Amino acid sequence: MRQCSTLYGPIVALLIALAAACTFDGTTDIREYYFPVRELLGGQVYAYASEVGDTTERRYWYYRTFSRDSGLFLVGTQYDHFFQINQIVREKIDPTGATARQVLLYEPDTAAQKRIPIEAVIEADDLFPFRVRDSLGVFLYRLKYRPPFDTSAEIYLIRNRRYVGRGPDFDFEGKKHPTLRFALREAVGHQAEGAAEIEGTGEEWYAKGLGLVYFRKTFGSEGQIQLAFRLRERFSMSELERRAAKAFGAEDAH
């Protein structure tokens, strides 16, 4: 009996470990391809460069993780190439994925001559799933808001994400990172006395250990509007502030 225990003990331990690592529902765990939330407790800026039109254009996202009694939250603040805030997205990081909890969109207020935050109504909150099965599943993100310049109107966004499998390796900071691809379908609409809507398609790449590293979108029946941005740099908020100060200083000098 003692010999059997010695022989089978390691085997049982190995089987338990394998069972813990396997999934029996046919899903794949992809959470390592989302933003590294634990590493973002101190905050970091992701700088994305345009690949169509004006290739000098940049979009900056400052991501920072907050740990609260109610759970783990990731807050993303987007700045345009003029270093003005466009939006703030507060996400809840759950075992099943990232979901939107609050979205603030910054719109120009001509009367006050400044940008003011408008809180959007989140109607569907899926941002990124941590488990996927196949390309048939669709993850829905939908919000709406009323612009300050016309509160009788309503603007809405509908975004469907669909997991489509592996993407190309992404070269960044001297390393190759494996990626996953999501196909996108979007609709942006404006409802007032009449209604107008424009539809678009595209894709996103998420790299292991990095998060979103590339996206492209095409809107209109003939592709009149095209966007494509690729991650170029990561740096601290103090570096973003330094760049903003330099840009404003250069403008003031003229």
Short mmCIF file of C-alpha atoms in Angstrom, two decimals:
data_model
loop_
_atom_site.label_atom_id
_atom_site.label_comp_id
_atom_site.label_asym_id
_atom_site.label_seq_id
_atom_site.Cartn_x
_atom_site.Cartn_y
_atom_site.Cartn_z
CA MET A 1 0.00 0.00 0.00
CA ARG A 2 2.84 2.36 0.82
CA GLN A 3 4.39 1.62 -2.58
CA CYS A 4 1.09 2.36 -4.34
CA SER A 5 0.80 5.71 -2.56
CA THR A 6 4.32 6.57 -3.57
CA LEU A 7 3.64 5.58 -7.17
CA TYR A 8 0.22 7.12 -7.69
CA GLY A 9 0.55 10.25 -5.59
CA PRO A 10 2.39 12.27 -8.30
CA ILE A 11 0.08 10.93 -10.99
CA VAL A 12 -3.05 12.00 -9.11
CA ALA A 13 -1.52 15.43 -8.50
CA LEU A 14 -0.72 15.73 -12.22
CA LEU A 15 -4.26 14.75 -13.24
CA ILE A 16 -5.73 17.33 -10.85
CA ALA A 17 -3.46 20.02 -12.29
CA LEU A 18 -4.42 19.08 -15.84
CA ALA A 19 -8.11 19.11 -14.98
CA ALA A 20 -7.76 22.58 -13.51
CA ALA A 21 -6.09 23.86 -16.69
CA CYS A 22 -8.56 22.28 -19.11
CA THR A 23 -11.98 23.56 -20.05
CA PHE A 24 -14.81 21.15 -20.70
CA ASP A 25 -17.27 23.63 -22.22
CA GLY A 26 -15.32 24.13 -25.46
CA THR A 27 -14.35 27.73 -24.69
CA THR A 28 -10.94 29.38 -24.93
CA ASP A 29 -9.55 31.71 -22.26
CA ILE A 30 -8.30 34.92 -23.92
CA ARG A 31 -8.03 37.26 -20.93
CA GLU A 32 -4.23 37.57 -21.40
CA TYR A 33 -4.92 39.43 -24.63
CA TYR A 34 -6.78 42.23 -22.91
CA PHE A 35 -5.07 45.16 -21.23
CA PRO A 36 -2.74 44.05 -18.40
CA VAL A 37 -4.96 45.50 -15.68
CA ARG A 38 -2.70 44.50 -12.77
CA GLU A 39 0.24 46.29 -14.39
CA LEU A 40 -1.81 49.45 -14.92
CA LEU A 41 -2.34 50.30 -11.26
CA GLY A 42 0.18 53.13 -11.74
CA GLY A 43 -1.31 54.19 -15.07
CA GLN A 44 0.16 54.26 -18.58
CA VAL A 45 -0.47 56.10 -21.84
CA TYR A 46 -0.98 54.16 -25.07
CA ALA A 47 -0.16 56.29 -28.12
CA TYR A 48 -1.84 55.22 -31.39
CA ALA A 49 -0.69 56.55 -34.77
CA SER A 50 -2.97 56.99 -37.77
CA GLU A 51 -2.22 54.84 -40.82
CA VAL A 52 -4.61 56.54 -43.26
CA GLY A 53 -4.97 60.19 -44.15
CA ASP A 54 -2.82 62.35 -41.90
CA THR A 55 -0.27 59.83 -40.58
CA THR A 56 1.05 62.37 -38.07
CA GLU A 57 -2.27 62.23 -36.19
CA ARG A 58 -2.14 60.62 -32.76
CA ARG A 59 -4.74 59.37 -30.34
CA TYR A 60 -3.75 58.87 -26.74
CA TRP A 61 -5.43 56.62 -24.21
CA TYR A 62 -4.44 56.87 -20.56
CA TYR A 63 -5.32 53.61 -18.81
CA ARG A 64 -5.29 53.20 -15.07
CA THR A 65 -6.60 50.41 -12.85
CA PHE A 66 -8.40 51.01 -9.56
CA SER A 67 -9.02 48.35 -6.94
CA ARG A 68 -12.19 48.92 -4.91
CA ASP A 69 -14.23 46.89 -2.43
CA SER A 70 -16.72 46.29 -5.25
CA GLY A 71 -14.03 44.91 -7.56
CA LEU A 72 -11.40 45.87 -10.10
CA PHE A 73 -11.99 48.78 -12.47
CA LEU A 74 -10.07 50.01 -15.52
CA VAL A 75 -10.53 53.66 -16.50
CA GLY A 76 -9.52 54.82 -19.97
CA THR A 77 -9.25 58.51 -20.86
CA GLN A 78 -8.89 59.36 -24.55
CA TYR A 79 -7.04 62.50 -25.69
CA ASP A 80 -6.95 63.74 -29.29
CA HIS A 81 -3.87 65.12 -31.06
CA PHE A 82 -4.59 68.51 -29.49
CA PHE A 83 -4.39 66.82 -26.05
CA GLN A 84 -8.06 67.50 -25.37
CA ILE A 85 -10.20 64.87 -23.66
CA ASN A 86 -12.65 63.14 -25.99
CA GLN A 87 -14.08 60.52 -23.69
CA ILE A 88 -13.67 58.63 -20.43
CA VAL A 89 -14.71 54.99 -20.14
CA ARG A 90 -14.96 53.25 -16.77
CA GLU A 91 -14.89 49.45 -17.03
CA LYS A 92 -15.57 46.68 -14.54
CA ILE A 93 -13.18 43.74 -14.79
CA ASP A 94 -15.20 40.62 -14.02
CA PRO A 95 -14.24 36.93 -14.27
CA THR A 96 -16.14 36.73 -17.56
CA GLY A 97 -14.82 39.90 -19.19
CA ALA A 98 -14.68 43.69 -19.26
CA THR A 99 -17.98 45.59 -19.20
CA ALA A 100 -18.72 49.30 -19.46
CA ARG A 101 -19.97 50.94 -16.27
CA GLN A 102 -19.77 54.64 -17.15
CA VAL A 103 -19.06 56.57 -20.36
CA LEU A 104 -18.46 60.33 -20.45
CA LEU A 105 -18.32 61.95 -23.88
CA TYR A 106 -16.89 65.44 -24.19
CA GLU A 107 -18.80 67.74 -26.55
CA PRO A 108 -18.10 71.40 -27.40
CA ASP A 109 -20.39 73.91 -25.70
CA THR A 110 -20.37 77.00 -27.91
CA ALA A 111 -22.00 79.15 -25.25
CA ALA A 112 -19.41 78.31 -22.61
CA GLN A 113 -16.64 77.96 -25.26
CA LYS A 114 -15.32 74.77 -23.74
CA ARG A 115 -15.84 71.03 -23.82
CA ILE A 116 -18.29 69.63 -21.32
CA PRO A 117 -18.82 65.99 -20.29
CA ILE A 118 -22.07 64.28 -21.24
CA GLU A 119 -22.84 60.99 -19.54
CA ALA A 120 -24.07 58.43 -22.05
CA VAL A 121 -26.77 55.88 -21.34
CA ILE A 122 -25.25 52.40 -21.65
CA GLU A 123 -27.80 50.02 -23.16
CA ALA A 124 -25.44 47.08 -23.78
CA ASP A 125 -22.13 46.89 -21.93
CA ASP A 126 -19.93 44.17 -23.49
CA LEU A 127 -16.40 45.44 -24.21
CA PHE A 128 -14.19 42.34 -24.20
CA PRO A 129 -15.00 38.71 -23.32
CA PHE A 130 -12.49 36.60 -21.42
CA ARG A 131 -13.85 33.33 -22.81
CA VAL A 132 -14.85 32.67 -26.42
CA ARG A 133 -16.14 29.60 -28.17
CA ASP A 134 -16.16 30.32 -31.92
CA SER A 135 -16.83 33.08 -34.43
CA LEU A 136 -20.61 32.80 -34.10
CA GLY A 137 -20.85 34.67 -30.81
CA VAL A 138 -21.52 38.44 -30.99
CA PHE A 139 -20.67 40.83 -28.16
CA LEU A 140 -22.84 43.94 -28.13
CA TYR A 141 -21.91 47.45 -26.98
CA ARG A 142 -24.56 50.12 -27.32
CA LEU A 143 -24.95 53.63 -25.92
CA LYS A 144 -26.83 56.86 -26.57
CA TYR A 145 -26.69 60.48 -25.43
CA ARG A 146 -28.17 63.92 -26.06
CA PRO A 147 -25.73 66.58 -27.30
CA PRO A 148 -25.68 69.85 -25.32
CA PHE A 149 -26.26 71.96 -28.44
CA ASP A 150 -29.52 70.15 -29.26
CA THR A 151 -31.10 68.27 -26.37
CA SER A 152 -34.07 67.30 -28.55
CA ALA A 153 -31.74 65.11 -30.62
CA GLU A 154 -30.30 61.75 -29.70
CA ILE A 155 -27.01 60.27 -30.93
CA TYR A 156 -26.36 56.55 -30.60
CA LEU A 157 -23.62 54.02 -31.22
CA ILE A 158 -24.12 50.30 -31.81
CA ARG A 159 -21.00 48.13 -31.98
CA ASN A 160 -20.92 44.37 -32.53
CA ARG A 161 -17.68 42.52 -31.86
CA ARG A 162 -17.16 38.99 -33.16
CA TYR A 163 -14.13 36.86 -32.32
CA VAL A 164 -12.52 35.51 -35.51
CA GLY A 165 -9.37 33.82 -34.23
CA ARG A 166 -5.64 34.39 -34.41
CA GLY A 167 -4.15 37.48 -35.97
CA PRO A 168 -0.63 38.29 -37.19
CA ASP A 169 2.19 38.76 -34.72
CA PHE A 170 2.55 42.36 -33.58
CA ASP A 171 6.05 43.86 -33.41
CA PHE A 172 6.35 46.21 -30.45
CA GLU A 173 9.18 47.29 -28.18
CA GLY A 174 11.55 44.83 -29.81
CA LYS A 175 9.30 41.78 -29.35
CA LYS A 176 6.77 39.83 -31.36
CA HIS A 177 3.43 39.50 -29.58
CA PRO A 178 0.74 37.00 -30.66
CA THR A 179 -2.63 38.59 -31.40
CA LEU A 180 -6.32 37.80 -31.61
CA ARG A 181 -8.72 39.42 -34.09
CA PHE A 182 -12.25 40.70 -33.63
CA ALA A 183 -14.47 41.69 -36.56
CA LEU A 184 -16.48 44.89 -36.07
CA ARG A 185 -19.84 46.10 -37.27
CA GLU A 186 -20.91 49.57 -36.20
CA ALA A 187 -23.78 51.95 -36.67
CA VAL A 188 -23.73 55.62 -35.65
CA GLY A 189 -27.07 57.39 -35.75
CA HIS A 190 -28.65 60.76 -35.14
CA GLN A 191 -32.33 61.05 -34.31
CA ALA A 192 -34.16 64.37 -34.20
CA GLU A 193 -37.14 65.33 -36.36
CA GLY A 194 -35.74 62.89 -38.90
CA ALA A 195 -33.20 60.10 -38.59
CA ALA A 196 -29.78 59.53 -40.12
CA GLU A 197 -27.49 56.55 -39.70
CA ILE A 198 -24.13 55.51 -41.10
CA GLU A 199 -22.85 51.95 -40.93
CA GLY A 200 -19.30 50.68 -40.82
CA THR A 201 -17.17 47.56 -40.63
CA GLY A 202 -13.66 46.88 -39.45
CA GLU A 203 -11.46 44.83 -37.17
CA GLU A 204 -9.43 45.02 -33.97
CA TRP A 205 -6.24 43.25 -32.93
CA TYR A 206 -5.48 42.50 -29.29
CA ALA A 207 -1.93 41.45 -28.41
CA LYS A 208 -1.01 39.18 -25.55
CA GLY A 209 0.15 41.22 -22.57
CA LEU A 210 -0.66 44.55 -24.27
CA GLY A 211 -4.35 44.87 -25.12
CA LEU A 212 -5.65 46.75 -28.15
CA VAL A 213 -2.80 47.35 -30.60
CA TYR A 214 -4.53 47.99 -33.93
CA PHE A 215 -7.94 48.86 -35.33
CA ARG A 216 -9.40 49.92 -38.64
CA LYS A 217 -12.90 51.03 -39.61
CA THR A 218 -14.62 51.93 -42.86
CA PHE A 219 -17.93 53.81 -42.91
CA GLY A 220 -20.37 54.52 -45.73
CA SER A 221 -21.61 52.45 -48.67
CA GLU A 222 -18.56 53.46 -50.70
CA GLY A 223 -16.06 53.64 -47.87
CA GLN A 224 -16.15 57.42 -47.67
CA ILE A 225 -14.76 57.48 -44.12
CA GLN A 226 -11.74 55.38 -43.19
CA LEU A 227 -9.86 55.11 -39.92
CA ALA A 228 -6.86 52.98 -38.95
CA PHE A 229 -4.64 53.35 -35.89
CA ARG A 230 -1.70 51.29 -34.64
CA LEU A 231 -0.05 51.31 -31.21
CA ARG A 232 3.34 53.05 -31.50
CA GLU A 233 4.39 53.91 -27.95
CA ARG A 234 3.62 53.51 -24.27
CA PHE A 235 4.75 56.04 -21.70
CA SER A 236 3.81 57.79 -18.46
CA MET A 237 1.21 60.51 -17.94
CA SER A 238 4.02 62.93 -17.07
CA GLU A 239 5.44 62.38 -20.56
CA LEU A 240 2.05 63.14 -22.10
CA GLU A 241 1.86 66.32 -20.05
CA ARG A 242 5.36 67.26 -21.21
CA ARG A 243 4.37 66.79 -24.85
CA ALA A 244 1.19 68.81 -24.37
CA ALA A 245 3.13 71.65 -22.74
CA LYS A 246 5.63 71.61 -25.60
CA ALA A 247 2.85 71.71 -28.20
CA PHE A 248 1.05 74.57 -26.48
CA GLY A 249 4.32 76.43 -26.05
CA ALA A 250 5.04 76.07 -29.77
CA GLU A 251 1.57 77.41 -30.58
CA ASP A 252 2.00 80.35 -28.22
CA ALA A 253 5.30 81.22 -29.85
CA HIS A 254 3.66 81.87 -33.23
#
